């Protein structure tokens, strides 16, 4: 029997960086078609800001193993909609996931394939359990980077398809200085 080596790493709790992790950067241009206000999207695209960064330590896609990743989701809005991650189902749809809030404020939108949505607020110390079959997207509702850790099965995979097409049934927007979860016109 060949055993893998255990690993301990210290997440930088101020920046979200995991030393030795693979870094992925998502700019606004990577989120084409995701925001409802297309005019506001085109306008902000001139600056093409970084929307989020992911630092991931991933294993081979084998059943029983675990991946983990931090996400640094920057503050900002496209029209009234707060910056968010793309959001996905798992390719192996029955795989669950755990998120843990590190810094900043935001929340998670979750949704079943039938379009039933839930919004869970997150701050430092919040644990969110993502059950099997639920799509999940995080949203930064604050004015500083929203940083969190995610732990997920190594064989879960990402299925972006239907979220990329139709989005979630709810939008998280700012209305009169307040955070509101409203119905999406695209759904
Ligand atoms: C979390 C995890 C990752 C995911 C990342 C960004 O760190 O769920 O698996 O890739 O968020 O989310 P998305 O892939 O939806 O852009
Ligand atoms: Zn996931």
mmCIF file of C-alpha atoms and ligand atoms in Angstrom:
data_model
loop_
_atom_site.group_PDB
_atom_site.id
_atom_site.type_symbol
_atom_site.label_atom_id
_atom_site.label_comp_id
_atom_site.label_asym_id
_atom_site.label_seq_id
_atom_site.Cartn_x
_atom_site.Cartn_y
_atom_site.Cartn_z
ATOM 1 C CA UNK A 1 0.000 0.000 0.000
ATOM 2 C CA UNK A 2 1.306 3.433 -0.994
ATOM 3 C CA UNK A 3 0.212 6.212 1.334
ATOM 4 C CA UNK A 4 -0.030 9.869 0.431
ATOM 5 C CA UNK A 5 1.720 12.357 2.678
ATOM 6 C CA UNK A 6 -0.373 14.406 5.112
ATOM 7 C CA UNK A 7 -0.203 18.158 4.662
ATOM 8 C CA UNK A 8 -0.600 21.164 6.941
ATOM 9 C CA UNK A 9 -0.729 24.714 5.553
ATOM 10 C CA UNK A 10 -1.447 28.077 7.157
ATOM 11 C CA UNK A 11 -4.022 30.183 5.310
ATOM 12 C CA UNK A 12 -3.157 33.875 5.460
ATOM 13 C CA UNK A 13 -6.340 35.060 7.167
ATOM 14 C CA UNK A 14 -5.870 38.648 5.933
ATOM 15 C CA UNK A 15 -5.340 37.885 2.239
ATOM 16 C CA UNK A 16 -6.830 34.386 1.878
ATOM 17 C CA UNK A 17 -3.649 33.089 0.226
ATOM 18 C CA UNK A 18 -2.820 29.386 0.709
ATOM 19 C CA UNK A 19 0.944 28.876 0.244
ATOM 20 C CA UNK A 20 1.687 26.381 -2.527
ATOM 21 C CA UNK A 21 -1.870 26.443 -3.886
ATOM 22 C CA UNK A 22 -2.838 26.759 -7.543
ATOM 23 C CA UNK A 23 -4.163 30.277 -8.179
ATOM 24 C CA UNK A 24 -7.084 30.972 -10.483
ATOM 25 C CA UNK A 25 -8.121 34.544 -11.376
ATOM 26 C CA UNK A 26 -11.592 35.412 -12.655
ATOM 27 C CA UNK A 27 -12.019 38.833 -14.214
ATOM 28 C CA UNK A 28 -15.281 40.483 -15.238
ATOM 29 C CA UNK A 29 -14.637 39.355 -18.842
ATOM 30 C CA UNK A 30 -14.844 35.726 -17.632
ATOM 31 C CA UNK A 31 -18.405 36.408 -16.426
ATOM 32 C CA UNK A 32 -19.973 37.453 -19.720
ATOM 33 C CA UNK A 33 -23.742 36.904 -19.675
ATOM 34 C CA UNK A 34 -23.858 36.348 -15.933
ATOM 35 C CA UNK A 35 -25.107 39.771 -14.797
ATOM 36 C CA UNK A 36 -28.593 41.010 -15.626
ATOM 37 C CA UNK A 37 -27.666 44.643 -16.406
ATOM 38 C CA UNK A 38 -25.781 44.255 -19.700
ATOM 39 C CA UNK A 39 -25.181 47.999 -20.122
ATOM 40 C CA UNK A 40 -23.556 48.260 -16.705
ATOM 41 C CA UNK A 41 -21.528 45.144 -17.541
ATOM 42 C CA UNK A 42 -20.190 46.632 -20.804
ATOM 43 C CA UNK A 43 -19.352 49.885 -19.036
ATOM 44 C CA UNK A 44 -17.370 48.187 -16.241
ATOM 45 C CA UNK A 45 -15.720 45.857 -18.772
ATOM 46 C CA UNK A 46 -13.560 48.824 -19.868
ATOM 47 C CA UNK A 47 -11.771 48.394 -16.522
ATOM 48 C CA UNK A 48 -12.219 44.609 -16.500
ATOM 49 C CA UNK A 49 -11.640 44.279 -12.728
ATOM 50 C CA UNK A 50 -10.686 41.044 -11.011
ATOM 51 C CA UNK A 51 -13.932 39.728 -9.501
ATOM 52 C CA UNK A 52 -12.434 36.807 -7.569
ATOM 53 C CA UNK A 53 -9.371 34.660 -7.028
ATOM 54 C CA UNK A 54 -9.296 31.015 -5.972
ATOM 55 C CA UNK A 55 -6.357 29.309 -4.232
ATOM 56 C CA UNK A 56 -6.894 25.558 -4.520
ATOM 57 C CA UNK A 57 -5.109 22.452 -3.289
ATOM 58 C CA UNK A 58 -6.639 19.685 -5.356
ATOM 59 C CA UNK A 59 -6.084 15.931 -5.507
ATOM 60 C CA UNK A 60 -6.696 13.508 -8.334
ATOM 61 C CA UNK A 61 -10.425 13.113 -9.043
ATOM 62 C CA UNK A 62 -10.824 10.026 -6.924
ATOM 63 C CA UNK A 63 -13.721 9.015 -4.768
ATOM 64 C CA UNK A 64 -12.989 9.405 -1.047
ATOM 65 C CA UNK A 65 -10.373 12.162 -1.315
ATOM 66 C CA UNK A 66 -10.871 15.870 -0.508
ATOM 67 C CA UNK A 67 -9.943 19.183 -2.118
ATOM 68 C CA UNK A 68 -9.871 22.550 -0.417
ATOM 69 C CA UNK A 69 -9.715 26.122 -1.676
ATOM 70 C CA UNK A 70 -9.989 29.676 -0.479
ATOM 71 C CA UNK A 71 -11.811 32.287 -2.531
ATOM 72 C CA UNK A 72 -11.143 36.017 -2.356
ATOM 73 C CA UNK A 73 -14.277 37.667 -3.751
ATOM 74 C CA UNK A 74 -13.775 41.402 -4.278
ATOM 75 C CA UNK A 75 -16.393 44.033 -3.455
ATOM 76 C CA UNK A 76 -18.224 45.631 -6.350
ATOM 77 C CA UNK A 77 -21.461 45.743 -8.297
ATOM 78 C CA UNK A 78 -22.674 45.438 -11.878
ATOM 79 C CA UNK A 79 -25.695 47.717 -11.913
ATOM 80 C CA UNK A 80 -27.523 46.809 -8.711
ATOM 81 C CA UNK A 81 -26.102 43.267 -8.516
ATOM 82 C CA UNK A 82 -23.270 42.531 -6.123
ATOM 83 C CA UNK A 83 -20.147 40.744 -7.414
ATOM 84 C CA UNK A 84 -20.473 36.964 -7.244
ATOM 85 C CA UNK A 85 -18.731 33.716 -8.173
ATOM 86 C CA UNK A 86 -19.987 31.903 -11.291
ATOM 87 C CA UNK A 87 -21.741 29.253 -9.253
ATOM 88 C CA UNK A 88 -22.050 25.606 -10.143
ATOM 89 C CA UNK A 89 -23.623 22.230 -9.561
ATOM 90 C CA UNK A 90 -21.226 19.369 -9.019
ATOM 91 C CA UNK A 91 -20.607 17.127 -12.041
ATOM 92 C CA UNK A 92 -21.217 14.283 -9.612
ATOM 93 C CA UNK A 93 -24.399 16.016 -8.491
ATOM 94 C CA UNK A 94 -24.761 14.142 -5.203
ATOM 95 C CA UNK A 95 -21.487 15.485 -3.797
ATOM 96 C CA UNK A 96 -21.810 17.887 -0.832
ATOM 97 C CA UNK A 97 -19.484 20.720 0.230
ATOM 98 C CA UNK A 98 -18.586 22.775 3.311
ATOM 99 C CA UNK A 99 -17.792 26.519 3.303
ATOM 100 C CA UNK A 100 -16.242 28.447 6.177
ATOM 101 C CA UNK A 101 -16.269 32.262 6.338
ATOM 102 C CA UNK A 102 -12.877 33.871 7.061
ATOM 103 C CA UNK A 103 -13.115 37.617 6.401
ATOM 104 C CA UNK A 104 -15.578 40.192 5.108
ATOM 105 C CA UNK A 105 -19.298 39.792 4.599
ATOM 106 C CA UNK A 106 -21.476 38.138 2.041
ATOM 107 C CA UNK A 107 -23.558 35.075 1.600
ATOM 108 C CA UNK A 108 -24.369 32.043 -0.432
ATOM 109 C CA UNK A 109 -27.182 31.526 -2.916
ATOM 110 C CA UNK A 110 -28.165 27.888 -3.231
ATOM 111 C CA UNK A 111 -30.618 26.371 -5.646
ATOM 112 C CA UNK A 112 -32.142 23.000 -6.516
ATOM 113 C CA UNK A 113 -32.455 21.958 -10.182
ATOM 114 C CA UNK A 114 -36.169 22.888 -9.942
ATOM 115 C CA UNK A 115 -35.234 26.468 -9.018
ATOM 116 C CA UNK A 116 -35.977 26.516 -5.293
ATOM 117 C CA UNK A 117 -33.475 29.067 -3.921
ATOM 118 C CA UNK A 118 -32.070 29.757 -0.452
ATOM 119 C CA UNK A 119 -29.923 32.667 0.730
ATOM 120 C CA UNK A 120 -27.562 32.164 3.674
ATOM 121 C CA UNK A 121 -25.668 35.133 5.112
ATOM 122 C CA UNK A 122 -21.993 34.584 5.830
ATOM 123 C CA UNK A 123 -19.347 36.331 7.901
ATOM 124 C CA UNK A 124 -16.160 35.269 9.674
ATOM 125 C CA UNK A 125 -16.818 31.933 11.392
ATOM 126 C CA UNK A 126 -19.993 30.993 9.472
ATOM 127 C CA UNK A 127 -20.090 27.373 8.354
ATOM 128 C CA UNK A 128 -22.381 26.565 5.434
ATOM 129 C CA UNK A 129 -23.305 23.013 4.548
ATOM 130 C CA UNK A 130 -24.067 22.645 0.834
ATOM 131 C CA UNK A 131 -26.197 19.499 0.540
ATOM 132 C CA UNK A 132 -25.975 17.123 -2.431
ATOM 133 C CA UNK A 133 -27.702 18.380 -5.642
ATOM 134 C CA UNK A 134 -27.746 22.112 -4.720
ATOM 135 C CA UNK A 135 -26.037 24.652 -6.983
ATOM 136 C CA UNK A 136 -24.060 27.236 -5.005
ATOM 137 C CA UNK A 137 -22.796 30.761 -5.624
ATOM 138 C CA UNK A 138 -21.191 33.197 -3.174
ATOM 139 C CA UNK A 139 -21.906 36.934 -3.201
ATOM 140 C CA UNK A 140 -19.923 39.805 -1.647
ATOM 141 C CA UNK A 141 -22.427 42.218 -0.066
ATOM 142 C CA UNK A 142 -19.788 44.258 1.792
ATOM 143 C CA UNK A 143 -17.142 46.817 0.929
ATOM 144 C CA UNK A 144 -14.033 44.713 1.585
ATOM 145 C CA UNK A 145 -12.897 41.383 0.117
ATOM 146 C CA UNK A 146 -15.084 38.476 1.217
ATOM 147 C CA UNK A 147 -12.795 35.507 1.958
ATOM 148 C CA UNK A 148 -13.864 31.939 2.691
ATOM 149 C CA UNK A 149 -12.630 28.354 2.648
ATOM 150 C CA UNK A 150 -14.381 25.552 0.763
ATOM 151 C CA UNK A 151 -13.846 21.812 1.295
ATOM 152 C CA UNK A 152 -15.258 19.435 -1.315
ATOM 153 C CA UNK A 153 -14.904 15.860 -2.539
ATOM 154 C CA UNK A 154 -12.033 15.435 -5.004
ATOM 155 C CA UNK A 155 -14.339 13.757 -7.521
ATOM 156 C CA UNK A 156 -17.160 16.359 -7.264
ATOM 157 C CA UNK A 157 -16.203 18.347 -10.376
ATOM 158 C CA UNK A 158 -17.821 21.604 -11.561
ATOM 159 C CA UNK A 159 -20.926 21.745 -13.738
ATOM 160 C CA UNK A 160 -21.359 25.376 -14.849
ATOM 161 C CA UNK A 161 -23.764 24.694 -17.720
ATOM 162 C CA UNK A 162 -27.270 25.618 -16.634
ATOM 163 C CA UNK A 163 -26.157 28.404 -14.270
ATOM 164 C CA UNK A 164 -24.143 29.994 -17.085
ATOM 165 C CA UNK A 165 -27.294 29.941 -19.247
ATOM 166 C CA UNK A 166 -30.074 30.983 -16.874
ATOM 167 C CA UNK A 167 -28.347 32.008 -13.667
ATOM 168 C CA UNK A 168 -30.064 31.560 -10.327
ATOM 169 C CA UNK A 169 -33.772 32.176 -9.793
ATOM 170 C CA UNK A 170 -32.834 34.984 -7.351
ATOM 171 C CA UNK A 171 -30.536 38.009 -7.623
ATOM 172 C CA UNK A 172 -28.731 39.662 -4.711
ATOM 173 C CA UNK A 173 -28.962 43.418 -5.220
ATOM 174 C CA UNK A 174 -28.568 46.712 -3.403
ATOM 175 C CA UNK A 175 -31.787 48.669 -3.003
ATOM 176 C CA UNK A 176 -31.798 51.963 -1.087
ATOM 177 C CA UNK A 177 -28.543 50.972 0.638
ATOM 178 C CA UNK A 178 -29.923 47.582 1.696
ATOM 179 C CA UNK A 179 -29.133 44.054 0.593
ATOM 180 C CA UNK A 180 -32.136 42.423 -1.052
ATOM 181 C CA UNK A 181 -32.737 39.017 -2.562
ATOM 182 C CA UNK A 182 -35.177 39.459 -5.454
ATOM 183 C CA UNK A 183 -36.595 37.331 -8.290
ATOM 184 C CA UNK A 184 -34.427 37.127 -11.395
ATOM 185 C CA UNK A 185 -36.042 38.372 -14.625
ATOM 186 C CA UNK A 186 -33.960 35.762 -16.521
ATOM 187 C CA UNK A 187 -35.536 32.793 -14.753
HETATM 188 C C1 LIG B 1 -15.036 27.621 -3.917
HETATM 189 C C2 LIG B 1 -15.171 26.169 -4.320
HETATM 190 C C3 LIG B 1 -14.466 25.930 -5.627
HETATM 191 C C4 LIG B 1 -14.952 26.932 -6.675
HETATM 192 C C5 LIG B 1 -14.761 28.361 -6.184
HETATM 193 C C6 LIG B 1 -15.263 29.429 -7.149
HETATM 194 O O1 LIG B 1 -13.704 27.871 -3.592
HETATM 195 O O2 LIG B 1 -16.528 25.826 -4.426
HETATM 196 O O3 LIG B 1 -14.731 24.603 -6.060
HETATM 197 O O4 LIG B 1 -14.294 26.734 -7.906
HETATM 198 O O5 LIG B 1 -15.466 28.496 -4.957
HETATM 199 O O6 LIG B 1 -16.595 29.197 -7.532
HETATM 200 P P1 LIG B 1 -16.993 28.904 -9.069
HETATM 201 O O7 LIG B 1 -16.226 27.658 -9.475
HETATM 202 O O8 LIG B 1 -18.469 28.700 -9.016
HETATM 203 O O9 LIG B 1 -16.580 30.076 -9.858
HETATM 204 ZN ZN1 LIG B 2 -18.905 23.239 -5.258
#
